[in-house]
XYZ file of C-alpha atoms in Angstrom:
468
model
C -69.015 187.280 256.014
C -68.261 191.833 257.382
C -69.119 194.144 254.986
C -69.073 197.597 254.784
C -70.686 199.806 252.875
C -70.303 204.244 252.692
C -73.901 205.414 253.876
C -76.301 206.508 251.348
C -77.793 208.902 253.901
C -75.104 210.568 254.878
C -75.381 214.676 253.753
C -73.273 217.160 255.273
C -73.433 220.759 254.174
C -69.714 222.367 253.907
C -69.100 226.163 253.576
C -66.283 227.444 251.441
C -64.781 230.641 251.461
C -63.641 232.658 248.211
C -60.780 230.059 246.184
C -57.930 231.824 246.091
C -54.108 231.916 244.187
C -51.534 231.088 246.382
C -48.273 232.313 244.985
C -44.329 231.391 245.459
C -43.123 233.157 248.830
C -40.438 234.946 247.379
C -39.615 235.733 243.407
C -39.023 232.694 241.418
C -37.451 232.340 237.616
C -39.559 233.522 234.815
C -39.351 230.774 232.539
C -40.942 228.305 230.011
C -39.520 224.870 231.026
C -40.655 222.285 228.305
C -42.412 218.935 229.196
C -40.995 215.774 228.401
C -42.620 213.931 225.873
C -43.866 211.238 228.244
C -45.709 213.711 230.327
C -47.702 215.002 227.552
C -49.532 211.953 226.533
C -52.546 212.317 225.441
C -53.323 209.552 228.053
C -51.900 211.535 231.117
C -53.879 214.690 230.003
C -56.013 215.060 232.699
C -55.943 216.079 236.543
C -56.185 213.297 239.258
C -57.317 214.215 243.272
C -56.255 212.671 245.794
C -57.820 212.780 249.572
C -55.605 213.088 253.069
C -57.951 212.344 255.791
C -56.916 213.782 258.700
C -58.143 213.302 263.388
C -57.849 215.794 265.846
C -54.772 215.577 267.902
C -54.684 217.008 271.201
C -51.346 218.178 271.074
C -52.025 220.642 268.058
C -55.537 222.240 269.959
C -55.439 225.788 268.990
C -53.398 225.100 265.442
C -55.096 225.893 262.361
C -54.587 222.983 259.646
C -56.128 225.930 256.667
C -53.376 228.632 257.548
C -50.448 226.194 258.115
C -50.708 224.245 255.096
C -51.595 227.831 252.993
C -47.980 229.717 254.829
C -46.224 226.362 254.341
C -47.719 225.789 250.269
C -46.697 229.812 249.590
C -42.794 228.263 250.753
C -42.655 225.013 248.942
C -43.136 227.347 246.166
C -40.934 228.136 245.568
C -38.943 225.422 244.863
C -41.338 223.794 242.674
C -41.777 227.027 240.962
C -43.181 225.368 237.587
C -46.532 224.865 239.765
C -47.523 228.411 240.217
C -46.842 229.045 236.303
C -49.349 227.642 233.448
C -49.260 225.324 230.645
C -48.468 226.375 227.322
C -49.234 224.372 223.938
C -47.162 224.532 221.395
C -46.654 223.018 217.954
C -46.925 219.310 217.160
C -49.261 219.510 220.889
C -46.243 219.964 222.026
C -47.029 220.621 225.913
C -44.759 223.509 228.398
C -44.734 225.267 231.419
C -44.098 229.201 230.866
C -43.626 229.841 234.872
C -45.990 232.612 236.103
C -45.861 233.115 239.178
C -49.836 233.340 238.989
C -50.197 231.550 241.872
C -51.840 226.998 243.580
C -55.653 227.380 243.486
C -56.629 227.322 247.518
C -60.041 226.532 249.140
C -60.553 227.020 252.777
C -63.730 225.821 253.981
C -65.275 224.263 256.920
C -68.027 220.348 257.099
C -71.153 220.677 260.178
C -69.734 216.660 260.471
C -67.443 214.759 262.800
C -64.885 211.833 262.084
C -67.407 209.344 263.993
C -70.252 210.370 261.457
C -68.139 209.347 258.153
C -66.906 206.248 259.835
C -67.782 203.772 257.834
C -67.575 206.196 254.714
C -63.693 206.626 254.799
C -63.316 205.963 250.973
C -64.056 205.938 247.885
C -67.138 207.042 246.750
C -66.633 209.597 249.665
C -70.337 211.296 250.132
C -70.211 215.131 249.862
C -66.937 214.065 247.433
C -67.241 217.224 244.903
C -67.964 219.357 248.295
C -64.582 217.978 250.211
C -63.239 219.851 246.736
C -65.022 222.145 245.210
C -63.989 221.903 240.677
C -63.357 225.729 240.902
C -65.351 226.212 236.689
C -62.559 227.085 234.646
C -60.312 225.401 236.556
C -60.019 221.718 235.430
C -58.289 222.561 231.799
C -55.112 221.333 230.839
C -54.021 224.790 229.529
C -53.834 227.913 230.976
C -54.922 226.806 234.177
C -53.922 226.669 237.394
C -52.068 223.212 237.600
C -52.731 222.384 241.218
C -56.261 223.237 243.401
C -56.112 222.162 247.170
C -58.588 222.081 249.805
C -59.005 221.966 253.169
C -61.776 221.800 254.964
C -62.248 221.551 258.843
C -64.261 219.052 260.589
C -65.912 220.023 263.610
C -64.415 216.950 266.051
C -61.089 219.320 264.978
C -59.956 217.149 262.474
C -59.695 218.260 258.180
C -59.370 216.600 254.968
C -56.813 217.637 253.095
C -57.837 216.872 249.461
C -55.316 218.164 246.265
C -56.324 218.134 242.503
C -53.205 217.538 239.799
C -52.605 218.286 236.588
C -50.940 214.482 235.981
C -48.925 215.918 233.049
C -46.582 217.323 235.889
C -46.165 214.581 237.862
C -46.850 210.931 238.893
C -47.001 209.866 242.007
C -43.667 209.375 242.964
C -43.356 212.862 241.986
C -46.767 213.816 244.141
C -45.245 212.248 247.287
C -42.613 214.186 246.841
C -44.494 217.295 246.446
C -46.518 216.677 249.376
C -43.720 215.779 252.123
C -41.861 218.971 250.799
C -45.408 220.124 251.853
C -45.484 218.772 255.415
C -41.389 219.198 256.191
C -42.518 223.118 255.529
C -45.719 223.047 257.625
C -43.359 221.831 260.401
C -41.090 224.211 260.462
C -37.836 223.195 257.733
C -36.468 225.647 255.920
C -36.536 223.542 252.305
C -36.984 220.258 251.670
C -34.830 217.172 252.162
C -35.226 216.109 248.660
C -34.895 218.613 246.753
C -36.756 218.966 243.545
C -35.135 218.116 240.587
C -36.887 219.413 236.881
C -34.368 217.499 233.717
C -37.375 216.590 231.970
C -35.246 216.164 228.899
C -34.660 212.618 230.257
C -37.764 211.908 228.882
C -37.319 213.838 225.369
C -38.283 212.091 222.390
C -34.525 210.841 220.077
C -33.776 212.809 217.011
C -34.808 211.219 214.823
C -37.413 209.582 217.048
C -37.001 205.636 216.720
C -40.179 203.342 217.900
C -38.379 200.007 219.074
C -40.916 197.911 220.809
C -43.962 196.459 220.653
C -45.557 199.430 222.265
C -49.821 197.440 222.255
C -50.587 199.554 224.801
C -50.907 202.605 222.155
C -53.090 200.560 218.953
C -55.800 202.106 218.245
C -58.777 199.930 217.944
C -62.560 201.011 216.522
C -64.897 201.027 219.663
C -68.206 198.725 217.486
C -68.883 195.853 219.552
C -71.999 196.634 222.035
C -71.123 195.803 225.766
C -67.901 197.005 225.962
C -67.622 199.354 229.215
C -67.482 202.224 226.736
C -70.949 201.337 225.619
C -72.925 202.228 228.761
C -70.958 205.106 230.386
C -74.353 207.217 231.882
C -75.196 203.804 233.567
C -72.016 203.250 235.480
C -72.269 202.404 239.471
C -68.114 202.469 241.508
C -67.292 200.591 244.741
C -64.440 199.327 246.581
C -63.119 196.351 247.913
C -60.366 195.196 250.226
C -58.225 192.878 250.097
C -56.728 191.789 253.692
C -53.966 188.618 255.060
C -56.250 186.509 253.753
C -57.382 186.816 250.981
C -53.906 187.163 249.707
C -53.442 184.070 251.099
C -56.081 182.358 249.028
C -54.845 183.661 245.495
C -51.122 183.238 246.580
C -52.129 179.553 246.870
C -53.601 179.825 242.698
C -49.434 179.963 241.622
C -47.557 176.658 241.198
C -44.050 176.930 242.381
C -42.165 176.882 239.632
C -43.471 180.417 238.754
C -41.488 181.262 241.933
C -43.067 184.280 244.889
C -45.527 186.210 242.821
C -46.254 190.078 244.555
C -49.373 191.154 246.383
C -49.706 193.029 243.361
C -49.823 190.112 240.673
C -52.316 188.170 242.253
C -54.906 191.044 243.076
C -54.570 192.210 239.150
C -54.936 188.995 238.211
C -58.351 188.311 240.064
C -59.473 191.770 239.242
C -58.676 191.135 235.379
C -60.249 187.432 235.356
C -63.386 188.729 237.178
C -64.190 191.692 236.077
C -63.906 190.285 232.542
C -66.330 187.483 232.998
C -68.935 190.066 234.650
C -68.330 192.071 231.404
C -69.687 188.750 229.494
C -67.670 189.858 225.968
C -67.260 187.321 223.366
C -64.692 184.756 223.780
C -63.047 186.112 220.933
C -62.512 189.636 221.993
C -59.117 190.870 223.286
C -58.929 192.044 226.200
C -55.945 193.803 227.865
C -54.564 194.900 231.245
C -52.025 197.119 231.613
C -50.233 197.475 234.869
C -48.455 201.040 235.452
C -44.205 200.848 236.093
C -42.699 202.724 237.533
C -39.132 203.081 235.168
C -36.641 205.286 236.989
C -34.795 202.240 238.781
C -35.204 200.704 234.587
C -32.781 203.696 233.775
C -28.590 203.544 233.999
C -27.679 205.927 235.747
C -30.940 205.704 237.492
C -33.501 208.459 236.916
C -32.225 211.417 239.612
C -33.705 211.226 243.402
C -35.641 214.355 242.866
C -36.769 213.747 239.662
C -40.575 214.827 239.958
C -42.155 214.365 236.305
C -43.932 211.603 234.722
C -41.570 208.029 234.846
C -43.889 205.489 234.389
C -45.476 203.538 231.556
C -47.859 201.252 230.793
C -47.241 198.010 228.886
C -49.936 195.719 228.173
C -50.879 191.985 228.585
C -53.295 190.964 225.868
C -55.233 187.837 226.284
C -58.481 186.991 224.339
C -61.575 186.753 226.896
C -61.692 182.864 226.616
C -58.325 182.179 226.838
C -57.990 184.560 230.362
C -61.260 183.332 231.931
C -60.999 179.066 230.792
C -56.962 178.786 231.193
C -55.294 178.445 235.127
C -54.825 181.380 237.652
C -51.714 181.019 236.202
C -51.533 181.444 233.075
C -52.731 185.435 233.409
C -49.849 185.120 236.043
C -47.471 184.655 234.096
C -48.357 187.233 231.060
C -48.333 190.471 233.792
C -44.838 189.089 235.246
C -43.514 188.931 231.281
C -44.734 192.360 231.034
C -43.446 193.936 233.159
C -39.740 192.408 232.467
C -40.490 194.514 229.271
C -39.614 198.046 230.599
C -36.211 198.744 229.903
C -35.075 202.369 229.352
C -35.578 201.312 225.609
C -38.661 200.905 225.831
C -39.202 204.313 228.152
C -37.562 206.224 225.083
C -39.651 204.099 222.050
C -42.413 205.485 224.244
C -41.552 208.501 224.112
C -40.447 208.118 220.681
C -44.118 207.043 219.586
C -45.657 209.794 220.916
C -43.906 212.307 218.624
C -44.357 210.101 215.973
C -48.406 209.678 216.083
C -49.559 212.654 217.639
C -49.598 212.468 221.396
C -51.587 208.922 220.855
C -54.954 208.098 223.935
C -53.593 204.286 224.802
C -56.414 201.700 223.970
C -59.374 201.756 225.750
C -61.683 198.658 224.007
C -61.205 196.079 226.569
C -58.682 197.145 228.491
C -58.276 197.579 232.117
C -55.339 199.970 233.404
C -54.513 198.690 237.151
C -51.270 201.692 239.520
C -50.216 200.815 242.526
C -50.372 202.949 245.010
C -49.181 200.899 247.770
C -45.588 201.550 248.141
C -45.559 205.044 248.175
C -45.802 205.479 252.251
C -49.270 207.610 251.462
C -50.374 208.083 254.513
C -47.132 209.127 256.147
C -47.983 211.912 254.918
C -47.570 214.293 258.250
C -48.702 218.139 259.099
C -48.296 217.520 262.587
C -51.662 215.648 263.198
C -49.966 211.773 262.631
C -50.708 209.731 259.910
C -53.889 210.141 258.131
C -56.644 207.843 258.624
C -57.109 207.676 254.846
C -54.990 209.091 251.535
C -55.303 207.628 248.363
C -57.468 208.904 245.389
C -60.863 210.131 245.741
C -62.621 207.982 242.831
C -61.585 205.047 240.452
C -61.159 205.651 236.401
C -59.302 208.637 235.324
C -62.437 211.206 234.950
C -65.552 211.068 232.522
C -62.934 209.981 230.014
C -62.170 207.214 230.821
C -63.200 204.592 233.472
C -61.517 201.493 233.111
C -58.639 202.243 235.724
C -58.634 201.487 239.514
C -55.795 202.063 242.198
C -54.664 199.860 245.227
C -54.307 201.653 247.811
C -52.603 200.373 251.156
C -55.985 200.817 254.031
C -56.781 199.649 257.627
C -60.162 198.988 258.104
C -62.303 198.782 261.056
C -60.490 195.561 262.466
C -57.572 196.986 262.146
C -56.557 194.371 259.679
C -53.695 196.001 257.144
C -54.461 195.416 253.650
C -55.008 196.860 249.535
C -58.269 198.863 249.011
C -58.959 199.762 245.415
C -62.017 200.969 243.954
C -63.498 200.161 240.405
C -66.075 201.488 238.238
C -68.560 199.172 236.111
C -71.940 199.430 234.262
C -74.198 198.559 237.718
C -75.597 195.153 235.782
C -72.274 194.007 235.698
C -71.244 194.674 239.528
C -73.426 192.810 240.417
C -71.534 189.675 238.887
C -68.446 191.473 240.001
C -69.096 190.127 242.731
C -70.245 187.421 241.852
C -67.681 186.468 240.106
C -64.945 187.798 243.243
C -66.745 186.079 246.099
C -66.902 182.907 243.996
C -63.459 182.930 243.432
C -62.200 183.493 246.329
C -65.420 180.972 248.320
C -67.184 183.554 250.124
C -69.883 185.543 248.989
C -69.733 188.961 247.831
C -73.100 189.956 247.329
C -74.512 189.308 251.188
C -75.991 192.565 252.885
C -75.921 194.243 249.911
C -77.291 198.293 249.749
C -80.332 198.109 247.508
C -80.741 199.918 244.092
C -82.045 202.832 245.774
C -78.560 203.135 246.955
C -76.926 206.152 246.166
C -73.284 205.546 247.156
C -72.834 201.567 246.985
C -70.738 199.100 249.579
C -67.972 198.949 250.283
C -67.081 195.208 251.742
C -64.401 192.394 251.969
C -64.758 188.573 252.465
C -63.713 186.771 255.518
C -63.093 183.334 254.476
């Protein structure tokens, strides 16, 4: 087995200039635009950070990524002008964008480190991540705050990090990719994005009168009364990233009987994580646990949601099982649960979620016993090219959704140091549960994820994969 770890001893200095506001390059409409009732639910009222890491390219020698991206950003905001505004909250907690042209936050920075020094650390948890995306004081609220924060940090070798933090109520992963693609096109000389942005948030507003027509177990409000739930360990959490390559996927695929048909890579890894994580948390056998799968609903509409729509257009239906059934039944038991809830997402289901939001006060999703998986592997995040080629890493800078809820992981395309393409995912767990989780993964896949573990004094845990 080979294992790779982020370097716990790697410390570097980042020199930042004062944050500035970048406004649209030309005047834009002054108006107020409602967010949809999918956008403004409680579970999306947070900021989510992404890193894109690029290496030096000889043909770009003498060109400054900071200047190029700042200029492109100003011109891109002409088309995406709501991002230059501020969110306000109205009656019934309804969110809307006041298009004020105030601009988005931009930070220019330099780091005294090279990409070679970061090799083996180009994944969550990143060393000095708070230096690569500085949290400007007072900037991370949902209302009356900038909707984007971008930091471009040059490395000594000529590479750089493009870091972006997004107010999630404004867009989902599809919208983010569309926005960053527009930014890269403008950076390379385009006069307008190839896909023009579409607002049309009225498509996902609640109906009048609202009608909750579907069963939404993802929004059941349950009391957190049990010791041992992940919420009771908030001060003892660690984050590690894992890599599943072709060998691991093949091992999982052999566990699924033919009658279930072809399983996706997402379904296989999701079920593996759900089972191993549940066992690691040592929950009571009679407890219910939830696996919520992010489902992009754009194609579930008839007609489909328009190309260019960059608002949130996803739901997260919950597969629910007792701990005993999940852990004692065959692997395919949970695969069937995941497949079933994914097929339940229809246009009516999405409208029912929007109606639930206005009927029940825009509730947070269920957090007790819950785990959420978001699949970013289909979005081509690493393809975003500002002129320096494909990104070495592109994806979230951390698991979880900030301090509010750690039970979220993201699947991202990743190439390991052997040149193998696979799926990378960061995960948060209480420290003792993380050790059990690694063992469960190793036992489940037939390998040993515990070889060469970092010691307890290591601040940045390990990134590892099994070579079965």
